[in-house]
Amino acid sequence: MILFYSSMNYVLFLFLNQYYELEFVKAIIFTVIISFLITLLFPILSRISYKVTNYIRSLLNLGELENTKLKDSFLEDVNNDVVFIFSIPEERFIGSGYKGGNSKDYEDFSLKVLSFYGNEEFCRYAHEDTLMYFLEDKKIKADIYINFDKKIKIISFPSAAVEPRS
């Protein structure tokens, strides 16, 4: 990336030197000033172009573009607080519990899972098939996150949708 920007600065210098026939020192000064202005304006222009793109997409009834990771948006959903984690493709049970938090800083994937209280109707499921049958039977909408690199599947749903056992 540094090589790209350096070459852009050099092309700008050549352009100023060739077409405007500026002196060598003036061409360097103008190149530095223009490069500095581009550096300041680029983030603003980038945000404006992002908003314009989303506006055009909304006119065409298309979804908005978001600059977030799928994992982060899945794990930050405050409504879905129950998670079941299975390995794929063998569907081995890894763990379950309440979502306690996830790390965003420099870690590829980490998730804190707090244990169930023990009186929840769904806490006894350790097989994906029985869990999915339970969710369908109770008509609970569950979100499923699949990471093929890590070979895991996370099923998440709101605990408020399930009434606790007595």
Tab-separated table of C-alpha atoms in Angstrom:
chain	number	residue	atom	x	y	z
A	1	MET	CA	0.000	0.000	0.000
A	2	ILE	CA	2.875	2.346	0.793
A	3	LEU	CA	4.353	1.635	-2.617
A	4	PHE	CA	1.016	2.492	-4.242
A	5	TYR	CA	0.720	5.851	-2.458
A	6	SER	CA	4.364	6.672	-3.104
A	7	SER	CA	3.910	6.002	-6.796
A	8	MET	CA	0.751	8.165	-6.798
A	9	ASN	CA	2.752	11.013	-5.263
A	10	TYR	CA	5.468	10.554	-7.867
A	11	VAL	CA	2.906	10.596	-10.716
A	12	LEU	CA	1.414	13.768	-9.246
A	13	PHE	CA	4.889	15.315	-9.101
A	14	LEU	CA	5.588	14.345	-12.727
A	15	PHE	CA	2.220	15.746	-13.805
A	16	LEU	CA	2.858	19.088	-12.093
A	17	ASN	CA	6.413	19.255	-13.349
A	18	GLN	CA	5.579	18.280	-16.943
A	19	TYR	CA	2.308	20.065	-17.720
A	20	TYR	CA	2.586	23.172	-15.582
A	21	GLU	CA	6.336	23.516	-16.081
A	22	LEU	CA	6.947	24.417	-12.463
A	23	GLU	CA	10.375	24.637	-10.972
A	24	PHE	CA	11.601	21.531	-9.214
A	25	VAL	CA	11.174	22.931	-5.683
A	26	LYS	CA	7.723	24.411	-6.415
A	27	ALA	CA	6.575	21.111	-7.929
A	28	ILE	CA	7.664	19.256	-4.774
A	29	ILE	CA	5.914	21.794	-2.516
A	30	PHE	CA	2.680	21.607	-4.526
A	31	THR	CA	2.885	17.798	-4.542
A	32	VAL	CA	3.218	17.713	-0.747
A	33	ILE	CA	0.321	20.174	-0.302
A	34	ILE	CA	-1.976	18.288	-2.690
A	35	SER	CA	-1.061	14.931	-1.103
A	36	PHE	CA	-1.804	16.357	2.344
A	37	LEU	CA	-5.198	17.684	1.190
A	38	ILE	CA	-6.070	14.344	-0.400
A	39	THR	CA	-5.110	12.609	2.855
A	40	LEU	CA	-7.447	14.894	4.812
A	41	LEU	CA	-10.339	14.729	2.355
A	42	PHE	CA	-10.259	11.017	1.505
A	43	PRO	CA	-12.025	9.772	4.689
A	44	ILE	CA	-14.759	12.385	4.255
A	45	LEU	CA	-15.245	11.540	0.584
A	46	SER	CA	-15.229	7.847	1.439
A	47	ARG	CA	-18.050	8.272	3.994
A	48	ILE	CA	-20.062	10.397	1.563
A	49	SER	CA	-19.696	7.792	-1.183
A	50	TYR	CA	-20.755	5.076	1.292
A	51	LYS	CA	-23.913	7.030	2.203
A	52	VAL	CA	-24.699	7.751	-1.452
A	53	THR	CA	-24.278	4.068	-2.287
A	54	ASN	CA	-26.677	3.052	0.502
A	55	TYR	CA	-29.161	5.717	-0.598
A	56	ILE	CA	-29.123	4.406	-4.173
A	57	ARG	CA	-29.480	0.837	-2.882
A	58	SER	CA	-32.503	1.880	-0.796
A	59	LEU	CA	-34.126	3.418	-3.890
A	60	LEU	CA	-33.636	0.094	-5.676
A	61	ASN	CA	-35.090	-1.819	-2.687
A	62	LEU	CA	-31.753	-3.481	-1.958
A	63	GLY	CA	-30.239	-4.051	1.457
A	64	GLU	CA	-27.829	-1.647	3.093
A	65	LEU	CA	-24.106	-2.222	2.965
A	66	GLU	CA	-22.591	-2.594	6.419
A	67	ASN	CA	-18.964	-2.576	7.356
A	68	THR	CA	-19.238	-5.071	10.201
A	69	LYS	CA	-18.175	-8.657	10.547
A	70	LEU	CA	-20.933	-11.221	10.471
A	71	LYS	CA	-19.587	-12.797	13.660
A	72	ASP	CA	-19.734	-9.485	15.526
A	73	SER	CA	-23.277	-8.664	14.437
A	74	PHE	CA	-24.399	-12.191	15.358
A	75	LEU	CA	-22.809	-12.184	18.794
A	76	GLU	CA	-23.845	-8.613	19.657
A	77	ASP	CA	-27.561	-9.329	19.221
A	78	VAL	CA	-28.917	-8.543	22.681
A	79	ASN	CA	-32.190	-10.387	22.077
A	80	ASN	CA	-30.535	-13.761	21.513
A	81	ASP	CA	-28.834	-14.641	24.759
A	82	VAL	CA	-28.826	-18.462	24.728
A	83	VAL	CA	-26.126	-20.210	22.689
A	84	PHE	CA	-25.489	-23.834	21.787
A	85	ILE	CA	-22.177	-24.631	20.118
A	86	PHE	CA	-21.656	-27.700	17.940
A	87	SER	CA	-18.780	-28.842	15.775
A	88	ILE	CA	-19.303	-29.449	12.077
A	89	PRO	CA	-19.516	-31.772	10.184
A	90	GLU	CA	-19.683	-34.395	12.968
A	91	GLU	CA	-22.267	-32.346	14.979
A	92	ARG	CA	-20.450	-32.971	18.275
A	93	PHE	CA	-21.737	-30.910	21.219
A	94	ILE	CA	-19.110	-28.397	22.394
A	95	GLY	CA	-20.962	-26.273	24.926
A	96	SER	CA	-24.020	-24.235	25.795
A	97	GLY	CA	-25.071	-21.439	28.072
A	98	TYR	CA	-25.899	-17.782	28.206
A	99	LYS	CA	-23.884	-15.368	26.117
A	100	GLY	CA	-21.477	-13.611	28.433
A	101	GLY	CA	-19.538	-11.576	25.894
A	102	ASN	CA	-17.143	-11.805	23.005
A	103	SER	CA	-13.758	-10.313	22.294
A	104	LYS	CA	-13.297	-8.070	19.286
A	105	ASP	CA	-9.706	-7.064	19.808
A	106	TYR	CA	-7.252	-8.977	17.640
A	107	GLU	CA	-8.756	-12.359	18.437
A	108	ASP	CA	-10.155	-14.365	15.589
A	109	PHE	CA	-12.926	-15.934	17.590
A	110	SER	CA	-13.621	-16.027	21.301
A	111	LEU	CA	-16.878	-16.207	23.188
A	112	LYS	CA	-17.638	-16.225	26.891
A	113	VAL	CA	-20.483	-18.612	27.726
A	114	LEU	CA	-22.083	-18.625	31.187
A	115	SER	CA	-23.671	-21.835	32.464
A	116	PHE	CA	-27.412	-22.321	32.664
A	117	TYR	CA	-29.226	-21.959	35.984
A	118	GLY	CA	-30.565	-25.499	35.703
A	119	ASN	CA	-34.308	-24.897	35.615
A	120	GLU	CA	-34.442	-23.916	31.943
A	121	GLU	CA	-36.370	-26.282	29.713
A	122	PHE	CA	-33.724	-26.117	27.004
A	123	CYS	CA	-30.634	-26.724	29.155
A	124	ARG	CA	-30.783	-30.523	28.838
A	125	TYR	CA	-30.302	-30.654	25.044
A	126	ALA	CA	-26.877	-31.851	23.929
A	127	HIS	CA	-27.771	-32.937	20.387
A	128	GLU	CA	-28.449	-30.563	17.550
A	129	ASP	CA	-31.402	-32.562	16.203
A	130	THR	CA	-33.269	-32.570	19.517
A	131	LEU	CA	-32.529	-28.883	20.057
A	132	MET	CA	-33.846	-27.991	16.590
A	133	TYR	CA	-36.952	-30.129	17.199
A	134	PHE	CA	-37.510	-28.319	20.504
A	135	LEU	CA	-37.164	-24.903	18.823
A	136	GLU	CA	-39.560	-25.864	16.026
A	137	ASP	CA	-42.049	-27.323	18.501
A	138	LYS	CA	-42.023	-24.135	20.604
A	139	LYS	CA	-41.977	-21.952	17.444
A	140	ILE	CA	-38.835	-20.134	18.558
A	141	LYS	CA	-36.875	-18.206	15.963
A	142	ALA	CA	-33.217	-19.138	16.226
A	143	ASP	CA	-30.220	-17.617	14.482
A	144	ILE	CA	-27.500	-19.958	13.271
A	145	TYR	CA	-23.900	-18.873	12.748
A	146	ILE	CA	-21.634	-21.273	10.858
A	147	ASN	CA	-17.874	-20.795	10.655
A	148	PHE	CA	-16.395	-23.281	8.204
A	149	ASP	CA	-12.804	-22.331	9.041
A	150	LYS	CA	-13.243	-23.079	12.745
A	151	LYS	CA	-15.692	-25.923	12.001
A	152	ILE	CA	-18.306	-24.708	14.472
A	153	LYS	CA	-22.006	-23.974	14.391
A	154	ILE	CA	-23.586	-21.661	16.969
A	155	ILE	CA	-27.338	-21.727	17.478
A	156	SER	CA	-28.643	-18.701	19.345
A	157	PHE	CA	-32.141	-17.789	20.490
A	158	PRO	CA	-33.821	-15.579	23.114
A	159	SER	CA	-34.395	-17.121	26.522
A	160	ALA	CA	-37.480	-14.936	26.939
A	161	ALA	CA	-39.207	-17.009	24.242
A	162	VAL	CA	-39.068	-20.090	26.479
A	163	GLU	CA	-41.036	-20.204	29.699
A	164	PRO	CA	-39.017	-21.764	32.544
A	165	ARG	CA	-40.042	-25.119	34.014
A	166	SER	CA	-41.609	-25.155	37.453
